[in-house]
PDB file of C-alpha atoms in Angstrom:
ATOM      1  CA  UNK A   1       3.476  22.278  -8.290  1.00 47.00           C
ATOM      2  CA  UNK A   2       7.043  22.013  -9.452  1.00 53.00           C
ATOM      3  CA  UNK A   3       8.318  23.792  -6.233  1.00 48.00           C
ATOM      4  CA  UNK A   4       8.961  21.417  -3.490  1.00 43.00           C
ATOM      5  CA  UNK A   5       8.047  22.560   0.242  1.00 39.00           C
ATOM      6  CA  UNK A   6      11.242  24.208   1.833  1.00 39.00           C
ATOM      7  CA  UNK A   7      11.757  22.578   4.965  1.00 36.00           C
ATOM      8  CA  UNK A   8      14.394  24.185   7.450  1.00 37.00           C
ATOM      9  CA  UNK A   9      13.015  22.072  10.538  1.00 38.00           C
ATOM     10  CA  UNK A  10      13.663  18.480   9.804  1.00 38.00           C
ATOM     11  CA  UNK A  11      11.651  15.812  11.441  1.00 37.00           C
ATOM     12  CA  UNK A  12      14.037  13.562  13.359  1.00 34.00           C
ATOM     13  CA  UNK A  13      11.575  10.709  14.070  1.00 37.00           C
ATOM     14  CA  UNK A  14       8.191   9.778  12.778  1.00 41.00           C
ATOM     15  CA  UNK A  15       6.882   8.390  16.003  1.00 44.00           C
ATOM     16  CA  UNK A  16       6.451  11.505  17.965  1.00 40.00           C
ATOM     17  CA  UNK A  17       4.537  12.984  14.949  1.00 45.00           C
ATOM     18  CA  UNK A  18       2.025   9.961  15.114  1.00 37.00           C
ATOM     19  CA  UNK A  19       1.789  10.205  18.887  1.00 45.00           C
ATOM     20  CA  UNK A  20       1.731  14.114  19.051  1.00 42.00           C
ATOM     21  CA  UNK A  21      -1.504  13.970  16.905  1.00 43.00           C
ATOM     22  CA  UNK A  22      -3.054  12.067  19.992  1.00 42.00           C
ATOM     23  CA  UNK A  23      -1.512  14.346  22.692  1.00 44.00           C
ATOM     24  CA  UNK A  24      -4.048  16.895  22.602  1.00 45.00           C
ATOM     25  CA  UNK A  25      -6.798  14.235  23.222  1.00 41.00           C
ATOM     26  CA  UNK A  26      -5.807  13.344  26.480  1.00 42.00           C
ATOM     27  CA  UNK A  27      -7.916  14.619  29.216  1.00 39.00           C
ATOM     28  CA  UNK A  28      -6.607  17.635  31.109  1.00 42.00           C
ATOM     29  CA  UNK A  29      -7.197  18.779  34.625  1.00 41.00           C
ATOM     30  CA  UNK A  30      -9.634  17.124  37.175  1.00 44.00           C
ATOM     31  CA  UNK A  31     -11.843  14.702  35.567  1.00 50.00           C
ATOM     32  CA  UNK A  32     -14.679  12.257  36.627  1.00 56.00           C
ATOM     33  CA  UNK A  33     -13.971  10.205  39.747  1.00 56.00           C
ATOM     34  CA  UNK A  34     -11.900   7.087  39.113  1.00 62.00           C
ATOM     35  CA  UNK A  35     -14.804   4.460  39.562  1.00 76.00           C
ATOM     36  CA  UNK A  36     -17.627   7.004  38.164  1.00 90.00           C
ATOM     37  CA  UNK A  37     -19.948   4.809  35.782  1.00 93.00           C
ATOM     38  CA  UNK A  38     -21.755   6.007  32.915  1.00 93.00           C
ATOM     39  CA  UNK A  39     -24.000   3.006  32.184  1.00 93.00           C
ATOM     40  CA  UNK A  40     -23.946  -0.669  33.079  1.00 95.00           C
ATOM     41  CA  UNK A  41     -24.438  -3.518  30.313  1.00 94.00           C
ATOM     42  CA  UNK A  42     -25.168  -6.906  31.472  1.00 94.00           C
ATOM     43  CA  UNK A  43     -23.460  -6.187  34.871  1.00 94.00           C
ATOM     44  CA  UNK A  44     -20.454  -4.596  33.326  1.00 94.00           C
ATOM     45  CA  UNK A  45     -19.876  -0.893  33.814  1.00 94.00           C
ATOM     46  CA  UNK A  46     -18.974   1.650  31.205  1.00 94.00           C
ATOM     47  CA  UNK A  47     -16.445   4.206  32.667  1.00 93.00           C
ATOM     48  CA  UNK A  48     -17.509   7.748  33.000  1.00 94.00           C
ATOM     49  CA  UNK A  49     -13.949   8.676  32.209  1.00 92.00           C
ATOM     50  CA  UNK A  50     -14.011   6.563  28.857  1.00 92.00           C
ATOM     51  CA  UNK A  51     -17.211   8.825  27.777  1.00 93.00           C
ATOM     52  CA  UNK A  52     -15.332  11.917  28.937  1.00 92.00           C
ATOM     53  CA  UNK A  53     -12.292  11.213  26.724  1.00 90.00           C
ATOM     54  CA  UNK A  54     -14.477  10.544  23.560  1.00 92.00           C
ATOM     55  CA  UNK A  55     -16.183  13.918  24.388  1.00 93.00           C
ATOM     56  CA  UNK A  56     -12.720  15.503  24.749  1.00 91.00           C
ATOM     57  CA  UNK A  57     -11.628  13.946  21.436  1.00 90.00           C
ATOM     58  CA  UNK A  58     -15.021  15.527  19.856  1.00 91.00           C
ATOM     59  CA  UNK A  59     -14.087  19.099  21.075  1.00 91.00           C
ATOM     60  CA  UNK A  60     -10.692  18.837  20.204  1.00 89.00           C
ATOM     61  CA  UNK A  61     -12.047  18.497  16.503  1.00 90.00           C
ATOM     62  CA  UNK A  62     -13.925  21.646  16.866  1.00 90.00           C
ATOM     63  CA  UNK A  63     -17.133  19.910  17.304  1.00 91.00           C
ATOM     64  CA  UNK A  64     -19.754  20.584  20.139  1.00 90.00           C
ATOM     65  CA  UNK A  65     -19.822  18.091  23.131  1.00 89.00           C
ATOM     66  CA  UNK A  66     -23.465  18.095  24.231  1.00 92.00           C
ATOM     67  CA  UNK A  67     -26.097  15.787  25.988  1.00 92.00           C
ATOM     68  CA  UNK A  68     -26.835  14.348  22.554  1.00 93.00           C
ATOM     69  CA  UNK A  69     -23.221  13.551  21.622  1.00 92.00           C
ATOM     70  CA  UNK A  70     -22.770  11.953  25.100  1.00 92.00           C
ATOM     71  CA  UNK A  71     -25.846   9.894  24.772  1.00 94.00           C
ATOM     72  CA  UNK A  72     -24.675   8.608  21.239  1.00 94.00           C
ATOM     73  CA  UNK A  73     -21.182   7.720  22.535  1.00 94.00           C
ATOM     74  CA  UNK A  74     -22.826   5.874  25.628  1.00 95.00           C
ATOM     75  CA  UNK A  75     -24.965   3.928  22.887  1.00 94.00           C
ATOM     76  CA  UNK A  76     -22.002   3.236  20.861  1.00 95.00           C
ATOM     77  CA  UNK A  77     -19.969   1.874  23.930  1.00 94.00           C
ATOM     78  CA  UNK A  78     -22.833  -0.131  25.024  1.00 95.00           C
ATOM     79  CA  UNK A  79     -23.480  -1.776  21.610  1.00 96.00           C
ATOM     80  CA  UNK A  80     -19.680  -2.542  21.367  1.00 94.00           C
ATOM     81  CA  UNK A  81     -19.597  -4.093  24.844  1.00 95.00           C
ATOM     82  CA  UNK A  82     -22.657  -6.034  24.073  1.00 96.00           C
ATOM     83  CA  UNK A  83     -20.818  -7.560  20.785  1.00 96.00           C
ATOM     84  CA  UNK A  84     -17.690  -7.910  22.984  1.00 94.00           C
ATOM     85  CA  UNK A  85     -19.530 -10.071  25.374  1.00 95.00           C
ATOM     86  CA  UNK A  86     -20.963 -12.294  22.643  1.00 96.00           C
ATOM     87  CA  UNK A  87     -17.435 -12.571  21.136  1.00 95.00           C
ATOM     88  CA  UNK A  88     -15.765 -13.600  24.475  1.00 94.00           C
ATOM     89  CA  UNK A  89     -18.717 -16.336  24.974  1.00 95.00           C
ATOM     90  CA  UNK A  90     -17.516 -17.828  21.659  1.00 95.00           C
ATOM     91  CA  UNK A  91     -14.077 -17.869  23.078  1.00 95.00           C
ATOM     92  CA  UNK A  92     -13.169 -15.657  20.102  1.00 95.00           C
ATOM     93  CA  UNK A  93     -10.487 -13.841  22.304  1.00 92.00           C
ATOM     94  CA  UNK A  94      -8.617 -16.933  22.432  1.00 93.00           C
ATOM     95  CA  UNK A  95      -8.068 -17.334  18.937  1.00 94.00           C
ATOM     96  CA  UNK A  96      -4.347 -16.326  18.215  1.00 93.00           C
ATOM     97  CA  UNK A  97      -4.990 -13.761  15.489  1.00 93.00           C
ATOM     98  CA  UNK A  98      -7.178 -12.141  17.894  1.00 94.00           C
ATOM     99  CA  UNK A  99      -5.199 -12.175  20.918  1.00 93.00           C
ATOM    100  CA  UNK A 100      -2.189 -11.093  18.895  1.00 95.00           C
ATOM    101  CA  UNK A 101      -4.238  -8.003  17.807  1.00 94.00           C
ATOM    102  CA  UNK A 102      -5.403  -7.150  21.278  1.00 94.00           C
ATOM    103  CA  UNK A 103      -1.751  -7.432  22.557  1.00 95.00           C
ATOM    104  CA  UNK A 104      -0.657  -4.898  19.566  1.00 95.00           C
ATOM    105  CA  UNK A 105      -3.379  -2.527  20.882  1.00 95.00           C
ATOM    106  CA  UNK A 106      -2.050  -3.017  24.411  1.00 95.00           C
ATOM    107  CA  UNK A 107       1.517  -2.307  23.331  1.00 96.00           C
ATOM    108  CA  UNK A 108       0.579   0.889  21.295  1.00 95.00           C
ATOM    109  CA  UNK A 109      -1.452   2.252  24.192  1.00 94.00           C
ATOM    110  CA  UNK A 110       1.612   1.820  26.456  1.00 96.00           C
ATOM    111  CA  UNK A 111       3.890   3.457  23.881  1.00 96.00           C
ATOM    112  CA  UNK A 112       1.705   6.414  23.641  1.00 95.00           C
ATOM    113  CA  UNK A 113       1.552   6.628  27.657  1.00 95.00           C
ATOM    114  CA  UNK A 114       5.190   6.501  27.987  1.00 97.00           C
ATOM    115  CA  UNK A 115       5.781   9.313  25.409  1.00 96.00           C
ATOM    116  CA  UNK A 116       3.344  11.623  27.049  1.00 94.00           C
ATOM    117  CA  UNK A 117       4.782  10.852  30.234  1.00 97.00           C
ATOM    118  CA  UNK A 118       8.333  11.743  29.071  1.00 96.00           C
ATOM    119  CA  UNK A 119       7.125  14.937  27.357  1.00 95.00           C
ATOM    120  CA  UNK A 120       5.183  16.034  30.527  1.00 95.00           C
ATOM    121  CA  UNK A 121       8.492  15.491  32.685  1.00 96.00           C
ATOM    122  CA  UNK A 122      11.027  16.923  30.114  1.00 95.00           C
ATOM    123  CA  UNK A 123       9.749  20.107  28.910  1.00 94.00           C
ATOM    124  CA  UNK A 124      11.847  22.291  26.509  1.00 95.00           C
ATOM    125  CA  UNK A 125      13.346  25.521  28.062  1.00 95.00           C
ATOM    126  CA  UNK A 126      13.796  28.805  26.382  1.00 95.00           C
ATOM    127  CA  UNK A 127      17.602  28.222  26.727  1.00 95.00           C
ATOM    128  CA  UNK A 128      17.233  24.977  24.735  1.00 95.00           C
ATOM    129  CA  UNK A 129      15.041  26.582  21.965  1.00 96.00           C
ATOM    130  CA  UNK A 130      17.539  29.497  21.484  1.00 95.00           C
ATOM    131  CA  UNK A 131      20.627  27.028  21.270  1.00 95.00           C
ATOM    132  CA  UNK A 132      18.830  24.939  18.479  1.00 94.00           C
ATOM    133  CA  UNK A 133      17.820  28.129  16.744  1.00 94.00           C
ATOM    134  CA  UNK A 134      21.144  29.525  16.623  1.00 93.00           C
ATOM    135  CA  UNK A 135      22.415  25.925  15.556  1.00 92.00           C
ATOM    136  CA  UNK A 136      19.911  26.033  12.462  1.00 90.00           C
ATOM    137  CA  UNK A 137      20.874  29.680  11.684  1.00 89.00           C
ATOM    138  CA  UNK A 138      24.596  28.699  11.289  1.00 88.00           C
ATOM    139  CA  UNK A 139      23.564  25.683   9.006  1.00 87.00           C
ATOM    140  CA  UNK A 140      21.544  27.930   6.797  1.00 86.00           C
ATOM    141  CA  UNK A 141      23.684  29.178   3.874  1.00 87.00           C
ATOM    142  CA  UNK A 142      23.086  30.136   0.301  1.00 90.00           C
ATOM    143  CA  UNK A 143      20.695  32.510  -1.684  1.00 94.00           C
ATOM    144  CA  UNK A 144      17.004  32.428  -1.906  1.00 95.00           C
ATOM    145  CA  UNK A 145      15.204  34.153  -5.064  1.00 97.00           C
ATOM    146  CA  UNK A 146      12.120  35.982  -5.934  1.00 97.00           C
ATOM    147  CA  UNK A 147      10.933  34.957  -9.229  1.00 98.00           C
ATOM    148  CA  UNK A 148       8.013  34.369 -11.662  1.00 97.00           C
ATOM    149  CA  UNK A 149       7.453  31.852 -14.099  1.00 98.00           C
ATOM    150  CA  UNK A 150       5.307  30.681 -17.094  1.00 98.00           C
ATOM    151  CA  UNK A 151       4.946  27.028 -17.631  1.00 98.00           C
ATOM    152  CA  UNK A 152       3.841  25.651 -20.902  1.00 97.00           C
ATOM    153  CA  UNK A 153       3.476  22.247 -22.671  1.00 95.00           C
ATOM    154  CA  UNK A 154       5.830  22.536 -25.609  1.00 95.00           C
ATOM    155  CA  UNK A 155       8.964  24.320 -26.663  1.00 97.00           C
ATOM    156  CA  UNK A 156       7.481  26.152 -29.471  1.00 97.00           C
ATOM    157  CA  UNK A 157       5.081  27.936 -27.214  1.00 97.00           C
ATOM    158  CA  UNK A 158       7.724  28.793 -24.866  1.00 97.00           C
ATOM    159  CA  UNK A 159       9.902  30.343 -27.436  1.00 97.00           C
ATOM    160  CA  UNK A 160       6.926  32.180 -28.810  1.00 97.00           C
ATOM    161  CA  UNK A 161       6.318  33.687 -25.206  1.00 97.00           C
ATOM    162  CA  UNK A 162      10.012  34.665 -24.968  1.00 97.00           C
ATOM    163  CA  UNK A 163       9.711  36.480 -28.535  1.00 97.00           C
ATOM    164  CA  UNK A 164       6.897  38.393 -27.197  1.00 97.00           C
ATOM    165  CA  UNK A 165       8.783  39.326 -23.796  1.00 97.00           C
ATOM    166  CA  UNK A 166      11.685  40.500 -25.870  1.00 96.00           C
ATOM    167  CA  UNK A 167       9.451  43.269 -27.520  1.00 96.00           C
ATOM    168  CA  UNK A 168       7.720  44.062 -24.352  1.00 96.00           C
ATOM    169  CA  UNK A 169       9.397  42.677 -20.966  1.00 94.00           C
ATOM    170  CA  UNK A 170       6.499  44.360 -19.022  1.00 95.00           C
ATOM    171  CA  UNK A 171       3.900  41.732 -20.269  1.00 96.00           C
ATOM    172  CA  UNK A 172       5.280  38.949 -18.138  1.00 97.00           C
ATOM    173  CA  UNK A 173       2.598  38.926 -15.734  1.00 97.00           C
ATOM    174  CA  UNK A 174      -0.225  39.110 -18.178  1.00 97.00           C
ATOM    175  CA  UNK A 175       1.299  36.413 -20.253  1.00 97.00           C
ATOM    176  CA  UNK A 176       1.499  34.104 -17.096  1.00 97.00           C
ATOM    177  CA  UNK A 177      -2.198  34.750 -16.259  1.00 97.00           C
ATOM    178  CA  UNK A 178      -3.089  34.048 -19.747  1.00 96.00           C
ATOM    179  CA  UNK A 179      -0.630  31.019 -20.774  1.00 96.00           C
ATOM    180  CA  UNK A 180       0.814  29.380 -17.645  1.00 97.00           C
ATOM    181  CA  UNK A 181      -0.188  25.762 -16.751  1.00 96.00           C
ATOM    182  CA  UNK A 182       0.917  26.403 -13.025  1.00 96.00           C
ATOM    183  CA  UNK A 183      -2.428  26.707 -11.385  1.00 94.00           C
ATOM    184  CA  UNK A 184      -0.712  27.860  -8.053  1.00 94.00           C
ATOM    185  CA  UNK A 185       1.017  30.867  -9.620  1.00 96.00           C
ATOM    186  CA  UNK A 186      -0.731  32.068 -12.745  1.00 95.00           C
ATOM    187  CA  UNK A 187      -3.366  33.879 -10.857  1.00 95.00           C
ATOM    188  CA  UNK A 188      -0.423  36.162  -9.383  1.00 96.00           C
ATOM    189  CA  UNK A 189       1.132  36.643 -12.748  1.00 97.00           C
ATOM    190  CA  UNK A 190       3.348  33.824 -12.203  1.00 97.00           C
ATOM    191  CA  UNK A 191       4.761  35.020  -8.922  1.00 97.00           C
ATOM    192  CA  UNK A 192       6.568  32.474  -6.698  1.00 97.00           C
ATOM    193  CA  UNK A 193       7.564  34.511  -3.952  1.00 95.00           C
ATOM    194  CA  UNK A 194      10.902  33.904  -2.140  1.00 94.00           C
ATOM    195  CA  UNK A 195      12.206  30.399  -2.377  1.00 94.00           C
ATOM    196  CA  UNK A 196      15.529  28.462  -1.866  1.00 92.00           C
ATOM    197  CA  UNK A 197      16.383  27.022  -5.542  1.00 93.00           C
ATOM    198  CA  UNK A 198      17.400  23.692  -3.693  1.00 91.00           C
ATOM    199  CA  UNK A 199      13.851  23.057  -3.130  1.00 91.00           C
ATOM    200  CA  UNK A 200      12.904  23.334  -6.794  1.00 95.00           C
ATOM    201  CA  UNK A 201      13.423  20.784  -9.561  1.00 95.00           C
ATOM    202  CA  UNK A 202      17.002  20.685 -10.648  1.00 95.00           C
ATOM    203  CA  UNK A 203      16.639  22.421 -13.998  1.00 97.00           C
ATOM    204  CA  UNK A 204      14.551  25.184 -12.698  1.00 97.00           C
ATOM    205  CA  UNK A 205      16.923  25.851  -9.692  1.00 95.00           C
ATOM    206  CA  UNK A 206      19.958  25.914 -12.003  1.00 96.00           C
ATOM    207  CA  UNK A 207      18.183  28.549 -14.550  1.00 97.00           C
ATOM    208  CA  UNK A 208      17.137  30.740 -11.813  1.00 97.00           C
ATOM    209  CA  UNK A 209      20.594  31.033 -10.467  1.00 95.00           C
ATOM    210  CA  UNK A 210      22.197  32.006 -13.602  1.00 96.00           C
ATOM    211  CA  UNK A 211      19.809  34.883 -14.229  1.00 97.00           C
ATOM    212  CA  UNK A 212      20.637  38.539 -13.355  1.00 96.00           C
ATOM    213  CA  UNK A 213      18.100  40.481 -11.653  1.00 96.00           C
ATOM    214  CA  UNK A 214      15.426  41.884 -13.891  1.00 96.00           C
ATOM    215  CA  UNK A 215      16.286  39.396 -16.522  1.00 97.00           C
ATOM    216  CA  UNK A 216      14.294  36.383 -18.061  1.00 97.00           C
ATOM    217  CA  UNK A 217      15.541  33.246 -19.626  1.00 97.00           C
ATOM    218  CA  UNK A 218      15.958  33.761 -23.499  1.00 96.00           C
ATOM    219  CA  UNK A 219      15.722  29.947 -23.902  1.00 97.00           C
ATOM    220  CA  UNK A 220      13.045  27.591 -22.453  1.00 97.00           C
ATOM    221  CA  UNK A 221      13.862  25.636 -19.446  1.00 97.00           C
ATOM    222  CA  UNK A 222      12.819  22.148 -19.767  1.00 97.00           C
ATOM    223  CA  UNK A 223      11.797  20.004 -16.774  1.00 96.00           C
ATOM    224  CA  UNK A 224       9.496  17.004 -15.926  1.00 95.00           C
ATOM    225  CA  UNK A 225       6.501  19.374 -15.892  1.00 96.00           C
ATOM    226  CA  UNK A 226       6.947  20.985 -19.115  1.00 97.00           C
ATOM    227  CA  UNK A 227       8.778  24.191 -20.413  1.00 98.00           C
ATOM    228  CA  UNK A 228       9.354  27.297 -18.206  1.00 98.00           C
ATOM    229  CA  UNK A 229       9.985  30.896 -18.940  1.00 98.00           C
ATOM    230  CA  UNK A 230      11.516  32.476 -15.756  1.00 98.00           C
ATOM    231  CA  UNK A 231      11.915  35.974 -14.874  1.00 98.00           C
ATOM    232  CA  UNK A 232      14.195  36.798 -11.671  1.00 98.00           C
ATOM    233  CA  UNK A 233      13.078  39.745  -9.678  1.00 97.00           C
ATOM    234  CA  UNK A 234      15.472  39.866  -6.732  1.00 97.00           C
ATOM    235  CA  UNK A 235      17.783  37.724  -4.729  1.00 96.00           C
ATOM    236  CA  UNK A 236      19.022  37.737  -1.141  1.00 95.00           C
ATOM    237  CA  UNK A 237      20.897  35.596   1.462  1.00 92.00           C
ATOM    238  CA  UNK A 238      18.737  32.842   2.742  1.00 90.00           C
ATOM    239  CA  UNK A 239      17.053  33.776   5.977  1.00 84.00           C
ATOM    240  CA  UNK A 240      15.603  31.865   8.843  1.00 86.00           C
ATOM    241  CA  UNK A 241      12.275  32.860  10.130  1.00 88.00           C
ATOM    242  CA  UNK A 242      12.185  34.480  13.570  1.00 92.00           C
ATOM    243  CA  UNK A 243      12.315  32.303  16.629  1.00 94.00           C
ATOM    244  CA  UNK A 244       8.905  33.286  17.623  1.00 93.00           C
ATOM    245  CA  UNK A 245       7.206  32.211  14.461  1.00 93.00           C
ATOM    246  CA  UNK A 246       8.970  28.774  14.273  1.00 92.00           C
ATOM    247  CA  UNK A 247       8.759  28.403  18.025  1.00 95.00           C
ATOM    248  CA  UNK A 248       5.878  25.559  18.134  1.00 94.00           C
ATOM    249  CA  UNK A 249       7.791  23.490  15.422  1.00 94.00           C
ATOM    250  CA  UNK A 250      11.140  24.025  16.895  1.00 95.00           C
ATOM    251  CA  UNK A 251       9.901  22.896  20.134  1.00 96.00           C
ATOM    252  CA  UNK A 252       8.497  19.529  18.622  1.00 95.00           C
ATOM    253  CA  UNK A 253      11.683  19.071  16.864  1.00 94.00           C
ATOM    254  CA  UNK A 254      13.672  18.978  20.054  1.00 96.00           C
ATOM    255  CA  UNK A 255      11.103  16.692  21.494  1.00 96.00           C
ATOM    256  CA  UNK A 256      11.530  14.567  18.538  1.00 95.00           C
ATOM    257  CA  UNK A 257      15.426  14.518  18.762  1.00 95.00           C
ATOM    258  CA  UNK A 258      15.415  13.754  22.370  1.00 96.00           C
ATOM    259  CA  UNK A 259      13.061  11.123  22.162  1.00 96.00           C
ATOM    260  CA  UNK A 260      14.843   9.467  19.439  1.00 96.00           C
ATOM    261  CA  UNK A 261      18.031   9.463  21.451  1.00 96.00           C
ATOM    262  CA  UNK A 262      16.273   8.121  24.299  1.00 97.00           C
ATOM    263  CA  UNK A 263      14.870   5.198  22.084  1.00 97.00           C
ATOM    264  CA  UNK A 264      18.227   4.410  20.725  1.00 97.00           C
ATOM    265  CA  UNK A 265      19.922   4.249  24.125  1.00 97.00           C
ATOM    266  CA  UNK A 266      16.960   2.106  25.275  1.00 97.00           C
ATOM    267  CA  UNK A 267      17.448  -0.322  22.311  1.00 96.00           C
ATOM    268  CA  UNK A 268      21.262  -0.492  22.716  1.00 96.00           C
ATOM    269  CA  UNK A 269      20.735  -1.673  26.250  1.00 96.00           C
ATOM    270  CA  UNK A 270      18.097  -4.096  25.318  1.00 95.00           C
ATOM    271  CA  UNK A 271      18.850  -7.775  24.584  1.00 94.00           C
ATOM    272  CA  UNK A 272      17.329  -8.464  21.182  1.00 92.00           C
ATOM    273  CA  UNK A 273      17.330 -11.862  19.685  1.00 91.00           C
ATOM    274  CA  UNK A 274      16.245 -12.305  16.104  1.00 89.00           C
ATOM    275  CA  UNK A 275      14.941 -16.022  15.655  1.00 87.00           C
ATOM    276  CA  UNK A 276      14.709 -17.098  12.203  1.00 79.00           C
ATOM    277  CA  UNK A 277      11.701 -18.836  11.400  1.00 74.00           C
ATOM    278  CA  UNK A 278      12.076 -22.302   9.915  1.00 69.00           C
ATOM    279  CA  UNK A 279      11.969 -22.736   6.158  1.00 69.00           C
ATOM    280  CA  UNK A 280       8.594 -23.926   4.957  1.00 69.00           C
ATOM    281  CA  UNK A 281       8.611 -27.511   3.758  1.00 64.00           C
ATOM    282  CA  UNK A 282       7.244 -27.935   0.269  1.00 62.00           C
ATOM    283  CA  UNK A 283       6.692 -31.907   0.347  1.00 57.00           C
ATOM    284  CA  UNK A 284       8.605 -34.953   0.652  1.00 55.00           C
ATOM    285  CA  UNK A 285      11.300 -35.513  -1.907  1.00 51.00           C
ATOM    286  CA  UNK A 286      12.883 -38.632  -2.761  1.00 50.00           C
ATOM    287  CA  UNK A 287      16.368 -39.147  -3.675  1.00 49.00           C
ATOM    288  CA  UNK A 288      17.083 -40.617  -7.034  1.00 47.00           C
ATOM    289  CA  UNK A 289      18.602 -44.154  -7.118  1.00 49.00           C
ATOM    290  CA  UNK A 290      20.664 -45.466  -9.726  1.00 47.00           C
ATOM    291  CA  UNK A 291      19.544 -48.357 -11.602  1.00 47.00           C
ATOM    292  CA  UNK A 292      19.916 -51.889 -10.376  1.00 50.00           C
ATOM    293  CA  UNK A 293      22.301 -53.604 -12.811  1.00 43.00           C
ATOM    294  CA  UNK A 294      21.714 -56.794 -11.243  1.00 42.00           C
ATOM    295  CA  UNK A 295      18.417 -56.954 -12.755  1.00 44.00           C
ATOM    296  CA  UNK A 296      17.853 -58.134 -16.422  1.00 40.00           C
TER     297      UNK A 296
END
């Protein structure tokens, strides 16, 4: 599709987006007792809370969590524990590459826990949402357009379509359904709905902005996707969706901004020393010596 998705709510940090995907997976409410055990493998217990977490993840994906799935999770955890025990017997947990991966996993879990704790204790109020919404509204300027287009491979075909439209402008939708390469719009007669031209390829956006309402381009518009014939149906000042419609996304954006600010402050206070690794030694080299002129 040649039109880029319009984004009114930009993400401030990718970290929250990654962790937010996991936030719904954390158990809610009263869970099993801290020391509850689901199974014991060679004397090592499998926590009931761990099984419960896996069942919660399953239900969050819209899948049923029943006795069968519970048994399957316990069986999986038991097998993993058996393999882990054998790996420890072999001393594999002491290998540098393995211990490094274990440490990375530990850090990842703690980062996740820190973020979830922050979100839990720093909720976003309605006043904060309204203030951010008004800020966005003030920044949104320009015009959005409602248009149709027909996308074809070559200029000659586009010119032929334009010639046919000059004879019958009402044939645009039918020609789009018949000729257009854009699968996303051809079924709707080339209708693109309302869009911000800044979110389209430059050639297309510039052509739309020059059109008068009800007119179509009398010359093919070339872009990286082919040749466009464009019909402008309407235009209006760029609008922001109502607050209630974007409230979840706006809440997440503010959380991301607050987290990024917190992380930047933490980093500024931290003492970070970059230690350069020594340059690799390619092998011993011998310094060239001048010939001994005393020898004949």
